[in-house]
Coordinates of C-alpha atoms in Angstrom, one line a residue:
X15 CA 27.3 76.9 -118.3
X16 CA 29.7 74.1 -117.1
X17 CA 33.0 72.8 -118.6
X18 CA 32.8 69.1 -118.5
X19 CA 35.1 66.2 -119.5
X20 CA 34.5 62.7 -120.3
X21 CA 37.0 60.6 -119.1
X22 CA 38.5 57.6 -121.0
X23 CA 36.0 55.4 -120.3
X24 CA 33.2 57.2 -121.8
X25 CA 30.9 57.5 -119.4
X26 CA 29.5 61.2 -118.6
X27 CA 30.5 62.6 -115.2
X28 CA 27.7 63.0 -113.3
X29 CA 25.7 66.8 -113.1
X30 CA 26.1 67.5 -109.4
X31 CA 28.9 71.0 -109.3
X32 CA 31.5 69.1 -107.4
X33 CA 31.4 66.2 -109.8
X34 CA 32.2 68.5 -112.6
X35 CA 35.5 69.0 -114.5
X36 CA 35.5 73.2 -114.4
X37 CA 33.3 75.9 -113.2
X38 CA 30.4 77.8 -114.5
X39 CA 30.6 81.2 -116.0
X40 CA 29.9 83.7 -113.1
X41 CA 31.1 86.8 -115.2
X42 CA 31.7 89.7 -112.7
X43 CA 30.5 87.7 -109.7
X44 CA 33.0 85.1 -110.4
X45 CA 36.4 88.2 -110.6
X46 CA 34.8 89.3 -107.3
X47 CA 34.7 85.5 -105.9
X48 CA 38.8 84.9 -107.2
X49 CA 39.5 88.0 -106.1
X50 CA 37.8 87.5 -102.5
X51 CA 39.3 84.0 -102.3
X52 CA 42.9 85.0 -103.0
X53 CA 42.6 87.4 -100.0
X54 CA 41.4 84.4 -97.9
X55 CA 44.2 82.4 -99.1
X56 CA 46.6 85.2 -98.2
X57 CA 45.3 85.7 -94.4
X58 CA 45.3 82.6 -94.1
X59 CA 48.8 81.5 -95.2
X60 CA 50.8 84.8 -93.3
X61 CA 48.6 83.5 -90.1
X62 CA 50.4 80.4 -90.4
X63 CA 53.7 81.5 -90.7
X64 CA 53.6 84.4 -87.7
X65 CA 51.6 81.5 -85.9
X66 CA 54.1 78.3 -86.5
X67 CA 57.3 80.7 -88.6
X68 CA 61.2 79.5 -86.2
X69 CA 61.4 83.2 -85.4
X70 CA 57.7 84.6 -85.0
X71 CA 55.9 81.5 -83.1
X72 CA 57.7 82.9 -79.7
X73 CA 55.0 86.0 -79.5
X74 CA 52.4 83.8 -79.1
X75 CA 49.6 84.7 -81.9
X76 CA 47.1 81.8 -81.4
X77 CA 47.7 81.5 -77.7
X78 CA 45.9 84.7 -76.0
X79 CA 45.3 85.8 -72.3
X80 CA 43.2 88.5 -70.9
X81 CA 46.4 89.8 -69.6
X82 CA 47.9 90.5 -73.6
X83 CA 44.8 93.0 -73.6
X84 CA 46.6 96.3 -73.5
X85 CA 43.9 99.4 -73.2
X86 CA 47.0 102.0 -73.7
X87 CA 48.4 99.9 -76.9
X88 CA 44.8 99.6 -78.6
X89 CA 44.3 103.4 -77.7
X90 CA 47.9 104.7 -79.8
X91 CA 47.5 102.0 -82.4
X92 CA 43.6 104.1 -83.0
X93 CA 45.4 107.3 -82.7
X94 CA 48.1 106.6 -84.9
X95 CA 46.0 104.6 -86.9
X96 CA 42.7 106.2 -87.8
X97 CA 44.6 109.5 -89.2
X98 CA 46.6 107.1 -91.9
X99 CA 43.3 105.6 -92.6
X100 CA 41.3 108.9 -93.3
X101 CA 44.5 109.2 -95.7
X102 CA 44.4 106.2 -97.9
X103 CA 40.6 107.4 -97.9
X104 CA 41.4 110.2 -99.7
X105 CA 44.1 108.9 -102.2
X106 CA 41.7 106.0 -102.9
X107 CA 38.7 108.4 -103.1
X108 CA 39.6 110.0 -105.7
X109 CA 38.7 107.2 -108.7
X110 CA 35.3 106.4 -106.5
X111 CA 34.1 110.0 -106.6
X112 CA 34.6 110.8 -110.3
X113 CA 32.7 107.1 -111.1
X114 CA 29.8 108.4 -109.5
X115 CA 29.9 112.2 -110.6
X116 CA 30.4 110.5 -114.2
X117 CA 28.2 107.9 -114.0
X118 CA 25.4 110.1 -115.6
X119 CA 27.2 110.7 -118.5
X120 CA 27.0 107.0 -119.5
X121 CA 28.1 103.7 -119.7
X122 CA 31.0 104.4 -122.0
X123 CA 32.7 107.4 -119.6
X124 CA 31.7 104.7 -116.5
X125 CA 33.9 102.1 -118.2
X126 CA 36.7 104.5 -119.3
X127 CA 36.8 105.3 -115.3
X128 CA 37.0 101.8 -114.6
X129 CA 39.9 101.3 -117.2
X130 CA 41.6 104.3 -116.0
X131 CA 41.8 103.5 -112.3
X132 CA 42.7 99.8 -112.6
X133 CA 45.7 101.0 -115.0
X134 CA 46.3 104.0 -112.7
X135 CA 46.2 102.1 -109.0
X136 CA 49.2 99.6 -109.5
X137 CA 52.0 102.1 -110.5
X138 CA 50.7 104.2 -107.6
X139 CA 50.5 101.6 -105.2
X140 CA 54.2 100.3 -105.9
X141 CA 55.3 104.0 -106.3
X142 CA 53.8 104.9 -102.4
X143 CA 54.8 101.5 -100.9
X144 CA 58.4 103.0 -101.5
X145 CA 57.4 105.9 -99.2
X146 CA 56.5 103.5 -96.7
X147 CA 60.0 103.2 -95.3
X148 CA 59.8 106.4 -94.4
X149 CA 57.7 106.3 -91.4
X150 CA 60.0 103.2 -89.1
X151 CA 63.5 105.1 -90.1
X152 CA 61.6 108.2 -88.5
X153 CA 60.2 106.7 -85.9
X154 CA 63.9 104.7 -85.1
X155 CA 65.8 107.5 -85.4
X156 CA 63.1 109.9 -83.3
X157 CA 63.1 106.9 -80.4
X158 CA 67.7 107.1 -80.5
X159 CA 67.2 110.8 -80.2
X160 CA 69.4 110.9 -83.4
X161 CA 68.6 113.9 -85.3
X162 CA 71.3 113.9 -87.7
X163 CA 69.5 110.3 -88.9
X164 CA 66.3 112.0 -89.0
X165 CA 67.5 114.8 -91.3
X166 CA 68.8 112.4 -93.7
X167 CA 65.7 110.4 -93.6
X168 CA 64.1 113.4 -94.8
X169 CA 66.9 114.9 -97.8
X170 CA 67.0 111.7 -99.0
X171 CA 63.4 110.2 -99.0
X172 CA 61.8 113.2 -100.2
X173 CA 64.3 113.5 -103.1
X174 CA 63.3 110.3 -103.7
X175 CA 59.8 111.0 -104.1
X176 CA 60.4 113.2 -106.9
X177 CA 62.6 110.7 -108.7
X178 CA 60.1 107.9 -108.4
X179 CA 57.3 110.4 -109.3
X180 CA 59.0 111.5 -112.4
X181 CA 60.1 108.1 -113.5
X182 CA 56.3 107.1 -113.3
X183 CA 55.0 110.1 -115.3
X184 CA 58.0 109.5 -117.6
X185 CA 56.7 105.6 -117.8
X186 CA 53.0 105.8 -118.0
X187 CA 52.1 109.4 -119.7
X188 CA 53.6 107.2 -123.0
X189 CA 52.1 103.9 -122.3
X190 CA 48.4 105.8 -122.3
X191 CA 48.8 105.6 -126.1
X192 CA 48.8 101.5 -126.3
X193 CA 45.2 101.2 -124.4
X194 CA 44.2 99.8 -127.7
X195 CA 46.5 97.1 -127.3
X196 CA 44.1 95.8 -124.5
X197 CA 41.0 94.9 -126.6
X198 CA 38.4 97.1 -125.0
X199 CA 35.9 98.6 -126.8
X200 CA 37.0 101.4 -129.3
X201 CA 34.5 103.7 -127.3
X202 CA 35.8 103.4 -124.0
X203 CA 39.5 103.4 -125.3
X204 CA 39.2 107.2 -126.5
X205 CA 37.2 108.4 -123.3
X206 CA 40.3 106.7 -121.1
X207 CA 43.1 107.8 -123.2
X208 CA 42.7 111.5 -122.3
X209 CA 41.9 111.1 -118.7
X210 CA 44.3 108.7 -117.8
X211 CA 47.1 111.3 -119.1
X212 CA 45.7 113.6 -117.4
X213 CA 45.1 111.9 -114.1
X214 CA 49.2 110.2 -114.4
X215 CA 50.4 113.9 -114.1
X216 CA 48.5 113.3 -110.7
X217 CA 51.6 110.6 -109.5
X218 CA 54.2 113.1 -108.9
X219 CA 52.3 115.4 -106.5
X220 CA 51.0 111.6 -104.7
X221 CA 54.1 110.8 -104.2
X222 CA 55.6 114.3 -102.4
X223 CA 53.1 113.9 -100.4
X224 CA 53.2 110.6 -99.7
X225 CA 56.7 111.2 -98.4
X226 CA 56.3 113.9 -95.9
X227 CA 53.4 112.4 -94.6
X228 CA 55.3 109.1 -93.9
X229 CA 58.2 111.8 -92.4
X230 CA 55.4 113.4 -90.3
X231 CA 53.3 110.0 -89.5
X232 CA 57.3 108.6 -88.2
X233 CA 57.2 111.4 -85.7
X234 CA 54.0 110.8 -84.5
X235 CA 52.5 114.3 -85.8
X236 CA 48.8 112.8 -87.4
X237 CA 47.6 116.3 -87.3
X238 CA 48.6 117.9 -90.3
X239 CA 48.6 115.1 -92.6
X240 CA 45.1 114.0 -91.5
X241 CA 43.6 117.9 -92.4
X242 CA 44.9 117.8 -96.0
X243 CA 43.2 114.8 -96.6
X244 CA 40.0 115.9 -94.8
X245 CA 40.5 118.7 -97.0
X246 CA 41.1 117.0 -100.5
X247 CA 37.8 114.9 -100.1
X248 CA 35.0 117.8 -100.6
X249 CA 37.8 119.6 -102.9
X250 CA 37.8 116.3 -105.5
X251 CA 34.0 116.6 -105.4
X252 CA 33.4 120.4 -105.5
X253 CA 36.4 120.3 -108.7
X254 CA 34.4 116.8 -110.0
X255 CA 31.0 118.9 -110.0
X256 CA 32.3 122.5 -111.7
X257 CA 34.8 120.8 -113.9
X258 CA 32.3 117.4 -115.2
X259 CA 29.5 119.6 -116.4
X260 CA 30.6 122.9 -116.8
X261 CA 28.9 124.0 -113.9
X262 CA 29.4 128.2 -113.6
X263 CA 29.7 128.0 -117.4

């Protein structure tokens, strides 16, 4: 279905898409098309301003030599690197896993998961990206040789994490009540309250990790922080299989 608008003369715009005043209904494909296109828009405008920005056109982003090609910085960039990934894997993993374990149970549970972890990701994301600070204070302090600064990087960041955690258990366990206020379906709304209160209890333990691994991650120690999420993985699914069906009932 198109939107289209007669101007002041009267005369019909012709049918062709880009002669058209509005856009046709896409439904899902169309949230995955604004969604895709804001990202493009995003890349696109922070390559301009490290490309052309006063202080940031000096390293030289669009103009590259074979020389710039650095086989020991690519190496620690994929050591340091591919750890943090496998860890945002298994923080993100979590919402993914239970879809599909749940999926069999129906639409309605499917939708309530959907619900959940839209509502659920945002406070966690803002909660984490205040963790993040963590790692370049380490890392600063660990390349000074200042350990004084790296042992208050770590009594005061991980304090930290508990008051942010607490504040977004505090904030959210309450707001689970209002889902009703967002128009879904009745259904979906009393299959999401529940596990969204139960999954927000979730945010304090995310976020105590989340700082020691950023301590840890600062100091260059992947190791540890890369097991415990190796680990949490086939412990979400193993506790998403005996807990979803009652398996060893």
């Amino acid at each position: 279905r198109h939107t289209r608008f007669r101007g002041v003369t009267g005369v019909q715009p012709c049918a062709l898409p880009i002669c058209n005043w509005g856009f046709p209904a896409m439904g899902l494909e169309g949230a995955a098309w604004a969604t895709t296109l804001s990202r493009v828009l995003a890349a696109v405008v922070i390559m301009g301003i490290v490309a052309f920005g006063p202080r940031l056109r000096s390293f030289g982003l669009l103009l590259w030599r074979q020389s710039d090609v650095c086989r020991a910085t690519l190496l620690r960039i994929l050591r340091l690197g591919l750890p943090a990934s496998v860890q945002y894997l298994a923080e993100t993993s979590a919402f993914s896993l239970a879809a599909l374990m749940i999926g069999p149970l129906g639409a309605d549970h499917l939708a309530a998961v959907a619900l959940s972890s839209g509502l659920f990701f945002v406070p966690m994301v803002c909660g984490m990206s205040l963790t993040f600070v963590m790692s370049p204070l380490t890392s600063m302090a660990r390349s000074a040789g200042d350990e004084v600064a790296l042992g208050k990087t770590l009594k005061n960041g991980f304090p930290l994490a508990w008051v942010v955690g607490i504040l977004l258990v505090s904030t959210m366990y309450p707001a689970t009540y209002l889902l009703h206020l967002l128009g879904q379906p009745e259904r979906v709304v009393e299959l999401a309250g529940p596990y969204l209160r139960i999954v927000t209890l979730s945010m304090l333990p995310i976020m105590v990790f989340q700082a020691l691994r950023q301590f840890s991650e600062g100091l260059e120690i992947m190791f540890p922080p890369l097991v415990v999420g190796l680990i949490m993985i086939p412990l979400n699914i193993f506790g998403n299989w005996l807990l979803i069906h009652g398996n060893w009932g």
